Short mmCIF file of C-alpha atoms in Angstrom, two decimals:
data_model
loop_
_atom_site.label_atom_id
_atom_site.label_comp_id
_atom_site.label_asym_id
_atom_site.label_seq_id
_atom_site.Cartn_x
_atom_site.Cartn_y
_atom_site.Cartn_z
CA MET A 1 48.41 -44.89 -35.32
CA PRO A 2 46.68 -42.32 -33.05
CA ALA A 3 45.88 -42.95 -29.60
CA PRO A 4 42.02 -43.48 -28.97
CA THR A 5 40.37 -40.14 -27.21
CA THR A 6 39.49 -40.85 -23.68
CA THR A 7 35.80 -40.50 -23.19
CA PRO A 8 35.28 -38.24 -19.85
CA THR A 9 33.49 -40.36 -17.46
CA THR A 10 32.28 -37.38 -15.61
CA THR A 11 29.30 -35.22 -16.27
CA PRO A 12 30.65 -31.29 -16.23
CA MET A 13 28.53 -29.80 -13.09
CA THR A 14 27.34 -26.17 -13.25
CA SER A 15 26.78 -24.65 -10.12
CA PRO A 16 23.67 -22.37 -9.23
CA GLY A 17 25.87 -19.28 -9.12
CA ALA A 18 27.75 -19.86 -12.41
CA GLU A 19 26.08 -18.81 -15.47
CA PRO A 20 24.51 -20.03 -17.41
CA TRP A 21 22.21 -21.47 -14.75
CA PRO A 22 18.64 -22.27 -16.58
CA GLN A 23 16.01 -21.64 -15.15
CA ARG A 24 13.50 -24.38 -14.05
CA TYR A 25 10.42 -22.50 -13.12
CA THR A 26 8.86 -18.86 -13.56
CA ASP A 27 10.67 -16.70 -10.66
CA PRO A 28 8.54 -14.91 -8.87
CA ALA A 29 10.86 -11.91 -8.79
CA ARG A 30 10.72 -11.23 -12.39
CA ILE A 31 6.97 -10.90 -12.72
CA CYS A 32 5.25 -7.07 -13.29
CA PRO A 33 4.55 -4.88 -10.54
CA GLN A 34 0.87 -5.53 -10.53
CA GLN A 35 1.18 -9.38 -10.59
CA ARG A 36 3.61 -8.54 -7.24
CA ARG A 37 0.81 -6.54 -5.90
CA GLU A 38 -1.82 -9.71 -6.72
CA GLY A 39 1.12 -11.97 -5.42
CA ALA A 40 0.14 -10.74 -1.66
CA SER A 41 -3.07 -12.12 -2.18
CA PRO A 42 -4.84 -9.34 -0.18
CA ASP A 43 -8.13 -11.36 -0.39
CA VAL A 44 -6.70 -13.90 2.14
CA GLU A 45 -6.09 -12.69 6.00
CA PRO A 46 -2.91 -11.60 6.35
CA MET B 1 13.51 23.62 -38.89
CA ALA B 2 14.24 25.83 -35.98
CA GLY B 3 10.85 25.00 -34.55
CA ILE B 4 11.94 21.14 -34.38
CA TRP B 5 15.33 21.81 -32.95
CA TYR B 6 13.59 23.90 -30.39
CA ALA B 7 11.05 21.34 -29.45
CA ALA B 8 13.92 18.67 -29.29
CA GLY B 9 15.81 20.84 -26.97
CA ALA B 10 12.89 21.48 -24.54
CA TYR B 11 12.29 17.88 -24.53
CA GLY B 12 16.11 17.02 -23.55
CA GLN B 13 15.78 19.43 -21.00
CA GLU B 14 12.65 17.96 -19.31
CA ALA B 15 14.22 14.37 -19.50
CA ASN B 16 17.37 15.66 -18.04
CA SER B 17 15.03 17.22 -15.43
CA ARG B 18 13.05 13.86 -14.67
CA GLU B 19 16.59 11.58 -14.62
CA ALA B 20 18.37 14.47 -12.05
CA GLN B 21 15.24 14.38 -10.16
CA ALA B 22 15.14 10.64 -9.88
CA LEU B 23 18.62 10.13 -8.46
CA LEU B 24 17.73 12.18 -5.48
CA PRO B 25 16.01 10.98 -2.41
CA LEU B 26 12.74 11.38 -1.98
CA ALA B 27 13.06 13.79 0.66
CA GLN B 28 14.81 16.41 -1.43
CA ARG B 29 12.74 15.29 -4.73
CA ASP B 30 9.94 17.50 -6.09
CA VAL B 31 6.30 16.32 -6.14
CA GLY B 32 5.48 14.17 -9.41
CA TRP B 33 8.79 12.19 -9.79
CA PHE B 34 8.33 9.26 -8.17
CA ASP B 35 7.16 6.11 -9.91
CA PRO B 36 6.94 3.31 -7.35
CA THR B 37 7.25 0.69 -10.33
CA ARG B 38 10.89 1.83 -11.09
CA VAL B 39 14.06 0.58 -8.99
CA ASP B 40 14.49 3.33 -6.71
CA THR B 41 16.69 2.91 -3.29
CA SER B 42 15.39 5.81 -1.77
CA PRO B 43 14.37 5.50 2.14
CA GLY B 44 11.30 5.88 4.10
CA ARG B 45 8.86 3.45 4.26
CA ARG B 46 5.82 6.00 4.97
CA LEU B 47 7.33 8.47 2.69
CA ARG B 48 7.49 5.91 -0.27
CA ALA B 49 3.94 4.94 0.46
CA PHE B 50 2.63 8.85 -0.01
CA ALA B 51 4.84 9.43 -2.78
CA THR B 52 2.99 7.07 -4.69
CA ILE B 53 -0.76 8.37 -3.31
CA ILE B 54 0.34 12.35 -4.46
CA ARG B 55 0.98 14.21 -7.57
CA PRO B 56 0.66 17.40 -8.76
CA LEU B 57 -2.60 19.09 -10.03
CA ASP B 58 -3.53 19.21 -13.44
CA GLY B 59 -2.36 22.83 -14.57
CA ASN B 60 -0.46 23.96 -11.06
CA ILE B 61 2.55 22.16 -10.41
CA ASN B 62 2.86 24.07 -6.99
CA ALA B 63 -0.52 22.60 -5.86
CA ILE B 64 -0.70 18.87 -4.78
CA THR B 65 -3.29 16.48 -4.57
CA ARG B 66 -3.97 12.48 -4.13
CA GLN B 67 -4.44 10.15 -7.30
CA GLY B 68 -7.42 10.32 -8.51
CA SER B 69 -8.70 13.24 -7.22
CA ARG B 70 -9.03 17.09 -8.90
CA GLU B 71 -8.84 18.63 -5.15
CA ALA B 72 -5.89 20.26 -3.99
CA TYR B 73 -4.59 18.97 -0.33
CA ILE B 74 -2.18 22.27 -0.62
CA THR B 75 -1.49 25.01 -2.95
CA GLY B 76 2.32 26.25 -2.52
CA ARG B 77 3.82 29.39 -4.03
CA ARG B 78 6.44 27.34 -5.39
CA ARG B 79 6.82 23.40 -6.07
CA LEU B 80 7.35 21.37 -2.59
CA THR B 81 9.20 17.75 -2.36
CA TYR B 82 8.06 14.89 -0.85
CA GLU B 83 8.83 15.27 2.84
CA GLU B 84 7.80 19.05 2.60
CA ALA B 85 4.44 18.16 1.53
CA LEU B 86 4.06 14.98 4.03
CA ARG B 87 5.13 17.41 6.67
CA SER B 88 2.48 19.81 5.89
CA ILE B 89 -0.20 17.41 5.95
CA THR B 90 0.94 15.58 8.78
CA THR B 91 1.43 18.74 11.02
CA SER B 92 -0.78 21.62 9.75
CA PRO B 93 -4.04 22.19 11.61
CA ARG B 94 -5.89 22.96 8.08
CA MET B 95 -4.87 19.85 6.74
CA GLU B 96 -7.32 17.67 9.03
CA ALA B 97 -9.59 16.99 5.85
CA ALA B 98 -6.37 15.45 3.87
CA ARG B 99 -5.21 13.41 6.79
CA GLN B 100 -8.87 11.77 7.04
CA ASP B 101 -8.68 11.07 3.44
CA LEU B 102 -5.07 9.23 3.72
CA SER B 103 -6.39 7.27 6.99
CA ALA B 104 -9.04 5.22 5.39
CA LEU B 105 -7.60 4.13 1.65
CA PRO B 106 -8.63 0.61 0.25
CA LEU B 107 -6.67 -2.11 0.68
CA ARG B 108 -7.87 -4.10 -2.40
CA MET B 109 -7.69 -3.12 -5.81
CA GLY B 110 -10.21 -4.98 -8.53
CA ASP B 111 -13.12 -7.18 -7.77
CA CYS B 112 -13.01 -9.24 -4.45
CA PRO B 113 -16.40 -11.39 -4.05
CA ARG B 114 -14.94 -13.11 -1.29
CA LEU B 115 -11.98 -13.41 1.38
CA TYR B 116 -10.56 -16.42 2.46
CA THR B 117 -9.41 -17.57 5.93
CA GLU B 118 -8.76 -21.31 4.64
CA VAL B 119 -8.49 -23.23 1.66
CA PRO B 120 -11.87 -22.91 -0.75
CA GLY B 121 -12.83 -26.34 -2.16
CA ASP B 122 -14.73 -24.79 -4.78
CA TYR B 123 -12.36 -21.87 -5.95
CA GLN B 124 -12.86 -20.83 -9.50
CA ARG B 125 -10.00 -19.81 -11.29
CA THR B 126 -10.67 -16.02 -12.54
CA PRO B 127 -8.69 -13.88 -14.89
CA ARG B 128 -7.63 -11.27 -12.34
CA ASP B 129 -7.69 -11.92 -8.51
CA PRO B 130 -7.43 -8.55 -6.30
CA ASP B 131 -4.16 -6.75 -5.99
CA LEU B 132 -2.70 -4.48 -3.22
CA HIS B 133 -3.35 -0.61 -3.51
CA PRO B 134 -0.58 0.65 -5.33
CA ALA B 135 0.91 2.47 -2.63
CA LEU B 136 1.47 -0.92 -1.20
CA GLN B 137 4.18 -1.76 -3.97
CA ASP B 138 6.92 -1.82 -1.23
CA LEU B 139 4.75 -4.60 0.94
CA GLY B 140 4.09 -6.75 -2.84
CA ASP B 141 7.43 -6.59 -3.36
CA GLU B 142 8.41 -7.73 0.01
CA ILE B 143 6.27 -10.85 0.21
CA ASN B 144 7.45 -11.57 -3.19
CA GLU B 145 11.27 -11.28 -1.95
CA ASP B 146 10.14 -13.73 0.60
CA ILE B 147 8.72 -16.22 -2.05
CA HIS B 148 12.20 -15.53 -4.11
CA GLU B 149 14.40 -16.39 -1.28
CA ALA B 150 12.23 -19.32 -0.39
CA LEU B 151 12.83 -20.92 -3.22
CA ASN B 152 16.61 -21.60 -2.67
CA SER B 153 15.26 -24.39 -0.39
CA LEU B 154 14.05 -26.55 -3.70
CA ASP B 155 17.90 -26.57 -4.54
CA ASP B 156 19.40 -26.80 -0.77
CA PRO B 157 16.83 -28.24 1.98
CA ARG B 158 19.09 -27.21 4.61
CA TYR B 159 18.79 -23.53 3.15
CA PHE B 160 18.46 -21.05 5.99
CA PHE B 161 15.01 -19.45 5.89
CA PRO B 162 13.82 -18.30 9.45
CA GLY B 163 10.17 -17.48 10.28
CA VAL B 164 8.68 -14.97 13.09
CA ASP B 165 8.89 -16.15 16.29
CA GLU B 166 7.56 -12.96 18.14
CA GLY B 167 5.45 -9.83 17.39
CA ILE B 168 2.78 -11.65 15.43
CA GLU B 169 -0.11 -13.50 16.18
CA PRO B 170 0.88 -17.49 16.15
CA VAL B 171 0.21 -18.76 12.79
CA THR B 172 -1.90 -21.85 12.55
CA ASP B 173 -1.25 -25.25 10.10
CA GLU B 174 -4.60 -24.00 8.47
CA HIS B 175 -3.43 -20.66 7.93
CA VAL B 176 0.02 -21.80 6.52
CA LYS B 177 -2.29 -23.53 4.03
CA VAL B 178 -4.09 -21.23 2.92
CA VAL B 179 -1.12 -18.71 2.23
CA THR B 180 0.41 -21.50 0.11
CA TRP B 181 -2.64 -21.88 -1.45
CA ALA B 182 -3.13 -18.29 -2.44
CA MET B 183 0.77 -17.78 -3.63
CA GLN B 184 0.33 -20.58 -5.88
CA ARG B 185 -2.61 -19.29 -7.30
CA GLU B 186 -0.64 -16.31 -8.24
CA LEU B 187 2.17 -18.21 -9.54
CA GLU B 188 0.24 -20.01 -11.70
CA ARG B 189 -1.53 -17.19 -13.38
CA GLU B 190 1.65 -15.91 -14.03
CA LEU B 191 3.82 -18.00 -16.31
CA ARG B 192 5.94 -16.61 -19.34
CA PRO B 193 8.26 -17.77 -22.11
CA ALA B 194 11.19 -19.56 -21.20
CA GLU B 195 14.55 -17.13 -21.06
CA GLY B 196 15.76 -16.59 -24.64
CA ARG B 197 12.83 -18.44 -26.18
CA ALA B 198 10.37 -15.57 -26.36
CA GLY B 199 7.56 -15.88 -29.09
CA LEU B 200 7.91 -19.90 -28.14
CA LEU B 201 4.77 -21.60 -26.72
CA THR B 202 6.81 -23.44 -24.42
CA SER B 203 6.56 -21.86 -20.72
CA LEU B 204 8.44 -22.15 -17.64
CA PRO B 205 6.41 -23.76 -15.17
CA ALA B 206 5.26 -22.24 -11.72
CA ALA B 207 7.47 -22.66 -8.93
CA PRO B 208 5.95 -25.61 -6.69
CA LEU B 209 5.40 -24.27 -3.45
CA TYR B 210 4.04 -27.35 -2.54
CA ASP B 211 7.56 -28.89 -2.71
CA LEU B 212 8.59 -26.88 -0.60
CA PRO B 213 9.61 -28.33 3.35
CA TRP B 214 6.86 -27.50 5.66
CA HIS B 215 9.01 -25.15 7.86
CA ILE B 216 9.48 -23.18 5.10
CA GLN B 217 5.94 -23.00 3.71
CA ARG B 218 5.48 -22.24 7.53
CA ALA B 219 7.64 -19.37 7.61
CA LEU B 220 6.74 -17.89 4.62
CA ALA B 221 3.07 -17.44 6.16
CA GLU B 222 4.80 -16.25 9.53
CA ARG B 223 6.88 -13.59 7.34
CA ARG B 224 3.78 -12.59 5.34
CA ARG B 225 1.79 -11.57 8.53
CA TRP B 226 4.73 -9.83 9.50
CA ARG B 227 4.91 -8.07 6.54
CA TYR B 228 1.25 -6.56 6.56
CA GLN B 229 1.70 -5.82 9.88
CA GLN B 230 5.08 -3.55 9.43
CA TRP B 231 2.42 -1.46 7.05
CA GLY B 232 0.40 -1.52 9.68
CA ILE B 233 -2.17 -3.88 8.37
CA GLY B 234 -3.92 -6.70 10.57
CA ARG B 235 -6.79 -8.95 10.30
CA GLN B 236 -9.09 -5.73 11.40
CA GLN B 237 -7.76 -3.55 8.34
CA TRP B 238 -8.17 -6.79 6.30
CA LEU B 239 -11.60 -7.47 7.43
CA GLU B 240 -12.88 -3.70 6.73
CA GLY B 241 -10.59 -3.29 3.24
CA THR B 242 -8.66 -0.35 4.37
CA TRP B 243 -5.47 0.71 5.49
CA SER B 244 -4.02 4.30 6.78
CA LEU B 245 -1.11 5.70 5.99
CA TRP B 246 -0.92 7.23 9.53
CA SER B 247 -0.31 3.51 10.59
CA VAL B 248 2.54 2.96 8.41
CA PRO B 249 5.76 3.46 10.35
CA LEU B 250 7.78 6.59 9.14
CA ASP B 251 11.02 4.37 9.35
CA GLU B 252 13.29 6.74 7.62
CA GLU B 253 15.69 4.02 6.77
CA TYR B 254 13.83 1.71 5.34
CA VAL B 255 14.80 0.49 1.79
CA SER B 256 12.78 -1.80 -0.26
CA ARG B 257 14.91 -5.01 -0.46
CA ARG B 258 14.07 -5.62 -4.01
CA ALA B 259 15.20 -2.15 -5.10
CA ALA B 260 18.25 -2.76 -2.98
CA ARG B 261 18.82 -6.36 -4.67
CA LEU B 262 18.72 -4.91 -8.40
CA SER B 263 20.67 -1.81 -7.98
CA THR B 264 23.66 -3.12 -6.83
#
């Protein structure tokens, strides 16, 4: 009779440094050049 | 058939020349081969801004003009490098008009009906807010890099992200609030499909800047003020809506952090 399979009780972790790390939000570093200039909000005081 | 081969060869030669030029530092690169939207680690804070502003004159690649102008600043006997063009405009007694021209450039592009010093209670979302002059791409990128780094503190509350203690006007709490509001406003405008799910309607949410610890929000506002100052832009220039190329430090060793990060 086969031995019963043991189910892991710990959830495998993925650290932010490992790939793939799912993005949770839009990374501002990946937006287009014009929108990076827009992100400086030149209508708001420096 | 021969014509097609000839055309292909000429095109290839042009492409090779473009690629070879793109690898040179701006100091040695011919005017006309700088694209500020590409990853380019060529150094020089003022030189990079200058290289965005000028271009060869249509019909005469030895002549140099400003983007949007058809009047030559310089008509050379040969093609000039960016450094030669900058040195000529900076030092030549005959270049006073060009120097004046580059001393009052528009700070903002696009409509800007209102300037903000505090969070408005009646803000209406618009399709587009003003952006920086294209020659200030590096300034926009530095602020963007700061936001990118600050977001690490969402995962690690102990993330080290220092503000700026000296060399800038003190930043008030009200100013921190308006800067966070403005940054959030732009992040919410720029939503895109999740990675690998292009075409689907689901999109990633904007990064929640209001969830950042207060000291990180403050550090972001302080850094932003400092970044503007690094390009010679303070409250007076902001109120007037202009900036001067001559107030941007030469800073010959400066390399865009974004370019440095993406080129490795």
